mmCIF file of C-alpha atoms in Angstrom:
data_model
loop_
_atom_site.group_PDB
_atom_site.id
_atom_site.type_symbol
_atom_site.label_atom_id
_atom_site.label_comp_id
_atom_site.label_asym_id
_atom_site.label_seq_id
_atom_site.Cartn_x
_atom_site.Cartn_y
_atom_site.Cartn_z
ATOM 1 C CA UNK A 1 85.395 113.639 129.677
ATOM 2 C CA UNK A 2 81.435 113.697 130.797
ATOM 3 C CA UNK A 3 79.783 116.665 132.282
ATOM 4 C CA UNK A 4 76.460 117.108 133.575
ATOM 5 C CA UNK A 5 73.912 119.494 132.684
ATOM 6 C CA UNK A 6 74.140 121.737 135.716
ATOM 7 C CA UNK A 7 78.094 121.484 135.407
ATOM 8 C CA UNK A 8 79.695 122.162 131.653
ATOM 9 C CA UNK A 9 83.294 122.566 131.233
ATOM 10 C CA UNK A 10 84.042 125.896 128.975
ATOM 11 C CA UNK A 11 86.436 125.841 125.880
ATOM 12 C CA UNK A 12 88.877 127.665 127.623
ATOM 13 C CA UNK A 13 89.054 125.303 130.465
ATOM 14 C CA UNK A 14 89.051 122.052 128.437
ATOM 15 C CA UNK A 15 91.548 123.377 126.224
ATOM 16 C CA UNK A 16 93.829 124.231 129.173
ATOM 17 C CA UNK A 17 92.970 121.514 131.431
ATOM 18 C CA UNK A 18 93.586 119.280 128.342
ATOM 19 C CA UNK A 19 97.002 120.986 127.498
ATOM 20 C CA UNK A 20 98.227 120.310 131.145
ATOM 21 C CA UNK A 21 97.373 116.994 131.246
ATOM 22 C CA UNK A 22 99.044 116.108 128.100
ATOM 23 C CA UNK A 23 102.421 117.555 128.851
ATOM 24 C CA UNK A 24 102.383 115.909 132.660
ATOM 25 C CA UNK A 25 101.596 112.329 131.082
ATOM 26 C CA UNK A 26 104.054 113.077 128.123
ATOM 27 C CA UNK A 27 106.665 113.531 130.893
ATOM 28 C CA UNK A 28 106.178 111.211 132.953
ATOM 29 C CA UNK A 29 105.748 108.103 130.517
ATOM 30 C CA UNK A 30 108.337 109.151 127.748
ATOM 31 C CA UNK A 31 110.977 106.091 128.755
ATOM 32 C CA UNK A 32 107.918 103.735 127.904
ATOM 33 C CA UNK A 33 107.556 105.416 124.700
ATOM 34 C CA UNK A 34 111.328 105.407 124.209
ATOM 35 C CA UNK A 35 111.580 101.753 125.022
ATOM 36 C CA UNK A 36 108.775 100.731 122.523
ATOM 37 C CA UNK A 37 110.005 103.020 119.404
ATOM 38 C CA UNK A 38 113.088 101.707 119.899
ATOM 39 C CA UNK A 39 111.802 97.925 120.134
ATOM 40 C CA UNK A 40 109.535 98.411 116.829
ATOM 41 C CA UNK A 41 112.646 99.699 114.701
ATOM 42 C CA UNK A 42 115.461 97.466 116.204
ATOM 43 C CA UNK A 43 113.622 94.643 118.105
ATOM 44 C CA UNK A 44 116.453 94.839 120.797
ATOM 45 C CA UNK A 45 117.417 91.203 120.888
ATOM 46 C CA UNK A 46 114.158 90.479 122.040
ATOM 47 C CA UNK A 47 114.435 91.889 124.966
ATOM 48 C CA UNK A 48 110.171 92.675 125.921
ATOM 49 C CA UNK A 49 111.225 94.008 129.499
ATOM 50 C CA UNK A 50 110.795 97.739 129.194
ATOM 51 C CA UNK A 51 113.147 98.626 132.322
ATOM 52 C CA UNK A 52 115.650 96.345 131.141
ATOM 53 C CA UNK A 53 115.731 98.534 127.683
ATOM 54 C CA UNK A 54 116.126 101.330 128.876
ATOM 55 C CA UNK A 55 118.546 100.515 131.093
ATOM 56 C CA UNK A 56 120.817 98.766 128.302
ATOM 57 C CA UNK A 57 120.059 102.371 126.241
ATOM 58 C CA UNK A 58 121.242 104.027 129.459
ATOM 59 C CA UNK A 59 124.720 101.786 129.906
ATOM 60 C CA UNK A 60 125.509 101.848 126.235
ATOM 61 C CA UNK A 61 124.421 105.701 124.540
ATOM 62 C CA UNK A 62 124.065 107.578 127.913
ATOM 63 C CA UNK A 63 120.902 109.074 130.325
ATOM 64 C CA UNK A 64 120.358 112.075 127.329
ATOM 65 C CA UNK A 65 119.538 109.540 124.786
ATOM 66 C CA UNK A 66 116.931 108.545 126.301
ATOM 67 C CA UNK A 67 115.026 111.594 126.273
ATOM 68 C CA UNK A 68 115.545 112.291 122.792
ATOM 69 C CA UNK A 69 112.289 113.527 121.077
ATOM 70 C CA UNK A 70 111.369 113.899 124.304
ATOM 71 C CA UNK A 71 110.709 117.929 124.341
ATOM 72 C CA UNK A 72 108.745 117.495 120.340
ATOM 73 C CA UNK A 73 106.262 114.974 121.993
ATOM 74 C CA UNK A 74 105.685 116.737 125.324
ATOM 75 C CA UNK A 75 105.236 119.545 123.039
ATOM 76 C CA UNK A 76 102.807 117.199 120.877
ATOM 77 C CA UNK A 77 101.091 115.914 123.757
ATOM 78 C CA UNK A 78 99.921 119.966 125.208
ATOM 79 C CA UNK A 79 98.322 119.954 121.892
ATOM 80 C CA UNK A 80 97.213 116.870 121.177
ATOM 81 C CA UNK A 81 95.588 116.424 124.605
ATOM 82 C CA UNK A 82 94.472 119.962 124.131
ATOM 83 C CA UNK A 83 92.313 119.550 121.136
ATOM 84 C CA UNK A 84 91.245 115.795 122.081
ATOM 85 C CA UNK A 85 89.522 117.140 125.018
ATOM 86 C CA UNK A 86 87.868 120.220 123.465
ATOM 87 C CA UNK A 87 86.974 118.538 120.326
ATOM 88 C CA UNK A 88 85.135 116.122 122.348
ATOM 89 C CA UNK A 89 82.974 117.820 124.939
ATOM 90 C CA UNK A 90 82.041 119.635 121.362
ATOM 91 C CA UNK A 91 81.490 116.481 119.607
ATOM 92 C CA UNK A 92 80.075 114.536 122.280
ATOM 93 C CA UNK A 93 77.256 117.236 122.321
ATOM 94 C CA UNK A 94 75.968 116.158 118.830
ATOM 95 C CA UNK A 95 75.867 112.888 119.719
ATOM 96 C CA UNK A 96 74.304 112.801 123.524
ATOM 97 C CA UNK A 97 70.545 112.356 125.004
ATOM 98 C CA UNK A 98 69.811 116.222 125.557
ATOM 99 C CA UNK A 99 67.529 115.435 128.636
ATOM 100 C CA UNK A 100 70.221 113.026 130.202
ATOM 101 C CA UNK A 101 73.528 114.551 128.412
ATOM 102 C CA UNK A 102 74.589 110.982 128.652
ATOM 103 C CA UNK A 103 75.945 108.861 125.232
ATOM 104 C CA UNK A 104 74.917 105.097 124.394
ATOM 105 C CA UNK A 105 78.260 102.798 124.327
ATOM 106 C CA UNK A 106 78.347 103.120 119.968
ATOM 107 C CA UNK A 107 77.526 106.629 120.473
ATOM 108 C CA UNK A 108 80.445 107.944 122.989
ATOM 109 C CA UNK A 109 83.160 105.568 120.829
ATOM 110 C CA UNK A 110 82.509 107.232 117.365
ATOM 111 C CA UNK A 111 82.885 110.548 119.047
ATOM 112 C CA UNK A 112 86.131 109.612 120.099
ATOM 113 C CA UNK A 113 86.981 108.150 116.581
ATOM 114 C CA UNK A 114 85.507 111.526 115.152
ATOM 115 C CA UNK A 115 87.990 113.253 117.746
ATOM 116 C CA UNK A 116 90.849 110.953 116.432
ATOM 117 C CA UNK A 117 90.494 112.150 112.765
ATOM 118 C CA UNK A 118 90.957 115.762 114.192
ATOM 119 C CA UNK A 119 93.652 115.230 116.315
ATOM 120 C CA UNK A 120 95.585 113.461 113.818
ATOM 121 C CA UNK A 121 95.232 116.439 111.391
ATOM 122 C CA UNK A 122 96.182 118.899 113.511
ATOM 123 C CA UNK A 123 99.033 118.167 115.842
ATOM 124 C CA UNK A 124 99.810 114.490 116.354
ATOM 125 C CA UNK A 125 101.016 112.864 112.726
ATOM 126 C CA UNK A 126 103.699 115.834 113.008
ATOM 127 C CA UNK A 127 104.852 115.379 116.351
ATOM 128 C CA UNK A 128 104.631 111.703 116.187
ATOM 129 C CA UNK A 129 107.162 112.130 112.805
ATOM 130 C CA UNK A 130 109.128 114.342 114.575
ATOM 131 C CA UNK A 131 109.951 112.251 117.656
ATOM 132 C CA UNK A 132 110.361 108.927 115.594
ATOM 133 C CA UNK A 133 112.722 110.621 113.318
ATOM 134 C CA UNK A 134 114.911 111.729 116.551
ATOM 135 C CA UNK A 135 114.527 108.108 118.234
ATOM 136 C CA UNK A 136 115.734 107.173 115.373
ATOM 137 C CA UNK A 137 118.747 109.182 114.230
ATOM 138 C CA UNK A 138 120.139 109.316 118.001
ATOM 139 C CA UNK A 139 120.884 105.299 117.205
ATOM 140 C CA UNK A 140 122.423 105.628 113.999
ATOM 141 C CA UNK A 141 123.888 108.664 112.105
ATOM 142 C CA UNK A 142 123.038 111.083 114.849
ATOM 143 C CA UNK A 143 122.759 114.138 112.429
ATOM 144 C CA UNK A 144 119.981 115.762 114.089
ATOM 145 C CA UNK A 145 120.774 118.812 116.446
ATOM 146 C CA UNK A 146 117.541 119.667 117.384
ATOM 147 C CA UNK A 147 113.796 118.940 116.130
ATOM 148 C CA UNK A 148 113.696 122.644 114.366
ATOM 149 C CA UNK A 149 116.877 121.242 112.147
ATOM 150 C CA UNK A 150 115.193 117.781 111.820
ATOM 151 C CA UNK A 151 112.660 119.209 110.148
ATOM 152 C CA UNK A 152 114.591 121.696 108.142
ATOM 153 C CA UNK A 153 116.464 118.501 107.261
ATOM 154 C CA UNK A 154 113.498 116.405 106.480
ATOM 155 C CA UNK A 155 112.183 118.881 104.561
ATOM 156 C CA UNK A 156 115.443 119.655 102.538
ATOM 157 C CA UNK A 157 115.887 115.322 101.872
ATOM 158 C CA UNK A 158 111.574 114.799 101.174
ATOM 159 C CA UNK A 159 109.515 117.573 100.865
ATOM 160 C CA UNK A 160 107.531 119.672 103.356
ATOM 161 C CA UNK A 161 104.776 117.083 103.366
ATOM 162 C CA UNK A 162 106.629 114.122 103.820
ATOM 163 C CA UNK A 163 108.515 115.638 106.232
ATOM 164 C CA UNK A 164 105.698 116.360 108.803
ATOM 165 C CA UNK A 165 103.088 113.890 107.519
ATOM 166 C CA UNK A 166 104.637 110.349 106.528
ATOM 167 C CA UNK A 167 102.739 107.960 108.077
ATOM 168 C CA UNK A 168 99.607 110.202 108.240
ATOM 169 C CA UNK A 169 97.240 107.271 107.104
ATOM 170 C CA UNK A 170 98.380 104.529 109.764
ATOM 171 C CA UNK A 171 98.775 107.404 112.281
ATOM 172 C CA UNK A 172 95.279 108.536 111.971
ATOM 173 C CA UNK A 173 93.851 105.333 112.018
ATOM 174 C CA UNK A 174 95.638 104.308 115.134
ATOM 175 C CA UNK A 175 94.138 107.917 116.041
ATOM 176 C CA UNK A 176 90.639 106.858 115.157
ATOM 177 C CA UNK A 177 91.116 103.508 117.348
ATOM 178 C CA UNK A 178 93.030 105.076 120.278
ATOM 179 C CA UNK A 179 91.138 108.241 120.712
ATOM 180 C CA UNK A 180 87.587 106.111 119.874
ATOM 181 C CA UNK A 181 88.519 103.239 122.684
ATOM 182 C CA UNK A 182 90.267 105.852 124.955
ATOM 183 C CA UNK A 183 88.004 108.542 125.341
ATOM 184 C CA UNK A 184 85.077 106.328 124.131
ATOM 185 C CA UNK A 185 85.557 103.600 126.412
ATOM 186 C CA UNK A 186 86.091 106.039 129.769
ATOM 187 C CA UNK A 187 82.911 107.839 128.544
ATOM 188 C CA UNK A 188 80.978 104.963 128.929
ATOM 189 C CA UNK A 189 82.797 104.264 132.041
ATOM 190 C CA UNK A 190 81.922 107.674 133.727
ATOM 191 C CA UNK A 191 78.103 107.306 132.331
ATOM 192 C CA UNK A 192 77.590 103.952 133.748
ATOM 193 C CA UNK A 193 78.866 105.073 137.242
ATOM 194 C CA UNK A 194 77.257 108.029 137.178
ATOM 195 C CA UNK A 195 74.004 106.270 136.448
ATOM 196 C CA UNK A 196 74.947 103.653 138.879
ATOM 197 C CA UNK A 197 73.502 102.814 143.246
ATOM 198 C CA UNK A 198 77.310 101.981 144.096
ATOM 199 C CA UNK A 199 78.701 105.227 143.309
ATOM 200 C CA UNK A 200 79.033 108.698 144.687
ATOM 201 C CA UNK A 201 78.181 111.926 142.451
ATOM 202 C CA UNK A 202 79.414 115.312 144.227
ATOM 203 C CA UNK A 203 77.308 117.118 141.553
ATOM 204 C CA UNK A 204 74.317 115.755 142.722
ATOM 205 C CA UNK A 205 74.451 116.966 146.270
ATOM 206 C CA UNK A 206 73.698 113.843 148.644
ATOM 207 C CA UNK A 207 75.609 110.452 149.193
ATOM 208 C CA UNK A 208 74.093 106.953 147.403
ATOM 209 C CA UNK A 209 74.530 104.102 148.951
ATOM 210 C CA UNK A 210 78.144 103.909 148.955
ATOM 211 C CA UNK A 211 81.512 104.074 148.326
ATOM 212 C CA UNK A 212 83.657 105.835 145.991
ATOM 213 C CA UNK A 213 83.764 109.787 144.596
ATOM 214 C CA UNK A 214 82.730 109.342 140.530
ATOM 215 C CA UNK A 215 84.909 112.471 140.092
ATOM 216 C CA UNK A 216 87.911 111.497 142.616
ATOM 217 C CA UNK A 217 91.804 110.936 141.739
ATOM 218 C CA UNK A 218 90.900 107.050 142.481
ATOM 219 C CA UNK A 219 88.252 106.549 140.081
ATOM 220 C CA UNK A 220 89.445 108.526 137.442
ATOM 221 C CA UNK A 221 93.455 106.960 137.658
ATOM 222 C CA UNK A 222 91.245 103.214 137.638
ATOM 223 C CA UNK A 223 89.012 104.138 134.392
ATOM 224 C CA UNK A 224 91.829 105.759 132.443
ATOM 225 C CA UNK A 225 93.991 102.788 132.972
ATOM 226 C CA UNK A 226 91.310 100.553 132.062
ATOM 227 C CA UNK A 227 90.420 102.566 129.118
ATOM 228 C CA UNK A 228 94.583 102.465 128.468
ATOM 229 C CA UNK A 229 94.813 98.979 128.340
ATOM 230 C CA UNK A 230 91.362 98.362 125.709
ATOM 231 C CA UNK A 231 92.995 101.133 123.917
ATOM 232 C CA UNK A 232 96.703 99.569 122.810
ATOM 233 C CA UNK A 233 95.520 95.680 122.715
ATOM 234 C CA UNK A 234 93.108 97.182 119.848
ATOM 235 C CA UNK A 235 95.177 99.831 118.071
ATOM 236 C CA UNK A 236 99.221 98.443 118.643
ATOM 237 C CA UNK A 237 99.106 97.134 114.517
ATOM 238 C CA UNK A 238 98.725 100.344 113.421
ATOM 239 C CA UNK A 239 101.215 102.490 116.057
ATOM 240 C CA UNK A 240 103.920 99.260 115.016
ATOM 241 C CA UNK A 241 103.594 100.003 111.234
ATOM 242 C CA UNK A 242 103.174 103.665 111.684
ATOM 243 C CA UNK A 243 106.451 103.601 113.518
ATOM 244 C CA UNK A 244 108.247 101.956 110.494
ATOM 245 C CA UNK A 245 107.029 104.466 108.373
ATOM 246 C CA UNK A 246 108.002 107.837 110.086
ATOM 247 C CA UNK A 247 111.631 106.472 110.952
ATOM 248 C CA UNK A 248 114.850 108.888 109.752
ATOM 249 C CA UNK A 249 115.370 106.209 106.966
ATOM 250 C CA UNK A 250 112.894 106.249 104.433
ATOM 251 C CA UNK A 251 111.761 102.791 104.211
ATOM 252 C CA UNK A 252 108.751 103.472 101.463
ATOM 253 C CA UNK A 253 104.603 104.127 102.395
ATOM 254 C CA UNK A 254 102.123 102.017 104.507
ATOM 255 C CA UNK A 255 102.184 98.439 102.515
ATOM 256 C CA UNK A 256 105.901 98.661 102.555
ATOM 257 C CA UNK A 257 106.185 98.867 105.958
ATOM 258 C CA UNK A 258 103.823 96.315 106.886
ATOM 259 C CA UNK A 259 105.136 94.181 103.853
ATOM 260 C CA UNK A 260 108.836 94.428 106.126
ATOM 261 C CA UNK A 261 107.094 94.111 109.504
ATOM 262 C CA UNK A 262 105.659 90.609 108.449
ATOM 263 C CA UNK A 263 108.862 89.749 106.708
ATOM 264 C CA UNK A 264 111.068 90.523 109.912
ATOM 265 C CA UNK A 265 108.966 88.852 112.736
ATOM 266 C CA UNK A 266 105.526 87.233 110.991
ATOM 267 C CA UNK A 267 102.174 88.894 111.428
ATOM 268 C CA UNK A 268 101.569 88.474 115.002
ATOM 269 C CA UNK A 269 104.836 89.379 116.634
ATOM 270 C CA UNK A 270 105.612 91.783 114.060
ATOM 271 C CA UNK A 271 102.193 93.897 114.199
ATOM 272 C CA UNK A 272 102.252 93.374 117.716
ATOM 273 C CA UNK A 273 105.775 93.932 118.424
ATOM 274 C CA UNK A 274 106.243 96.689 121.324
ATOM 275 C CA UNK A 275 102.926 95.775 123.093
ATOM 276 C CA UNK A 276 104.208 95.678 126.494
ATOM 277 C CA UNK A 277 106.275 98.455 126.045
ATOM 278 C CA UNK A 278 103.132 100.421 124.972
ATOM 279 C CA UNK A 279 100.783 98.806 127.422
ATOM 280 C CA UNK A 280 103.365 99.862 130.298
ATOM 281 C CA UNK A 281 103.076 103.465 129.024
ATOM 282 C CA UNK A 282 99.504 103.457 128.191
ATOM 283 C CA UNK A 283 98.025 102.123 131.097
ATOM 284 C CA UNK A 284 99.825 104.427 133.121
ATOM 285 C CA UNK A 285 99.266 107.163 130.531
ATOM 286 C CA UNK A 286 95.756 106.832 130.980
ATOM 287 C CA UNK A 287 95.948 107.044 134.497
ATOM 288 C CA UNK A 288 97.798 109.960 134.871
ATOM 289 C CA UNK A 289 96.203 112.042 131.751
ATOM 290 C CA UNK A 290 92.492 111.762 132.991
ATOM 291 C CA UNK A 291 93.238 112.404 136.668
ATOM 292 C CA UNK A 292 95.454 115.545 136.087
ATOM 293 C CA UNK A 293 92.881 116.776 133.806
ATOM 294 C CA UNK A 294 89.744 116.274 136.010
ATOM 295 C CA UNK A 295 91.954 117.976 138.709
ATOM 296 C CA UNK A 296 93.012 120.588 136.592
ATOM 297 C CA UNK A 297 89.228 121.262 135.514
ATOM 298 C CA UNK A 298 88.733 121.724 139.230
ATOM 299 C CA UNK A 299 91.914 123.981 139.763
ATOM 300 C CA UNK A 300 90.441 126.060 136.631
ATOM 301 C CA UNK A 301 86.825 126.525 138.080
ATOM 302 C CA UNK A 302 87.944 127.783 141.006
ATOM 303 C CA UNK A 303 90.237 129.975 139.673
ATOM 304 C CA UNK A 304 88.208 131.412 136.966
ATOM 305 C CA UNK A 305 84.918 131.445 138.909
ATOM 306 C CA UNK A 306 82.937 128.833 136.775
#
């Protein structure tokens, strides 16, 4: 997210603009992220259509299945999307021009990567454990009754550690890449328009030559999609082998993952395996997560009287 001088966004309001935003996008993209777990542990006959996966899940285990792990991430995704956003007006600061509060292209992507690392730590390796483990378990022994006793189970089977962080290597440096193209990438978006003749900035006052609101729904659903798409060509090795790490079946660490992902499908449709399925989510993701939280910021200002 970019701010001007004149026009900071708080703690308090990044953290719960961020929060909302994460939990609206979790929502409303989980059958994407249902559809592509599901595809990187099974490979579905392969099937690459991610309506036509969800349906089959639908005809053959029922409309709950679907939604299983679904609470743990939305959960996940209020705190993830929480700290991402705080962590990187506060990082971002470190690393911008203080007379032009605006970041170079290197600049706003290893504050995102910087914002990765911390978001990784904190909430999403769990979460992202968690709701693999479910996905998992509701297609085979379907022992889990809830994520409290998955982890109690988890726990009980591997150790507190291994319960909550297998896969924490792969799924912070898919954290690093996602969170440094993401955010990085729609930094650089917002600076350039901001800084651009064809664009309108409401902070500034006065109309330029033209056409579209920098801080409208429009713009911001366009760059976060853009930023989406970057984000899982560039990162979808690691979320494929960080998947086959955190299943309910222990399957080993990192190299034996990725040693059974290249074994199963080679190295290109194996690491890549789930793209659409991920691009589907992510683009929309994108969309949906900057535009509720730019609106949300907006909501928050006026309601807090900043």
């Amino acid at each position: 997210m970019v701010a001007d001088a004149s026009n900071r966004t708080s703690p308090l309001i990044s953290l719960l603009a961020g929060g909302t935003a994460g939990g609206v996008e979790a929502f409303c993209t989980y059958p994407f992220e249902f559809a592509k777990t599901r595809v990187q542990l099974y490979g579905h006959g392969g099937v690459r259509n991610p309506f036509r996966v969800v349906g089959n899940v639908i005809k053959q285990e029922g409309l709950p299945a679907l939604y299983k792990g679904c609470s743990t991430m939305i959960v996940g995704s209020i705190g993830k999307d929480a700290v991402r956003f705080v962590a990187f007006d506060g990082i971002r600061k470190v690393f911008e021009d203080p007379e032009t509060h605006t970041l170079s292209p290197a600049q706003s992507i290893a504050a995102g990567m910087a914002t990765g690392v911390v978001a990784s730590t904190a909430v999403v390796t769990p979460t992202e454990r968690l709701k693999t483990a479910l996905i998992d378990d509701a297609r085979t022994a379907r022992r889990f009754r809830s994520p409290w006793h998955c982890v109690a189970s988890l726990a009980r089977e591997h150790g507190v550690r291994r319960a909550l962080y297998a896969g924490y290597v792969t799924t912070t440096l898919k954290q690093i890449g996602t969170t440094g193209f993401r955010l990085g990438s729609y930094s650089i978006l917002k600076d350039w328009e901001r800084r651009s003749p064809w664009f309108r900035d409401p902070g500034e006052g006065r109309r330029r030559r033209h056409v579209v609101d920098v801080d409208g729904p429009v713009m911001s659903f366009a760059n976060g999609a853009l930023a989406g798409t970057v984000t899982t060509l560039a990162t979808q090795p690691f979320d494929t082998v960080k998947t086959k790490v955190q299943q309910a079946r222990a399957v080993g660490g990192t190299l034996d993952a990725a040693r059974a992902i290249v074994a199963e499908d080679g190295v290109f449709r194996g690491f890549w395996r789930g793209t659409v399925m991920r691009l589907g989510r992510t683009v929309m993701a994108g969309g949906i997560l900057f535009t509720t939280n730019e609106q949300a910021v907006k909501v928050l200002r006026l309601m807090l009287g900043q």
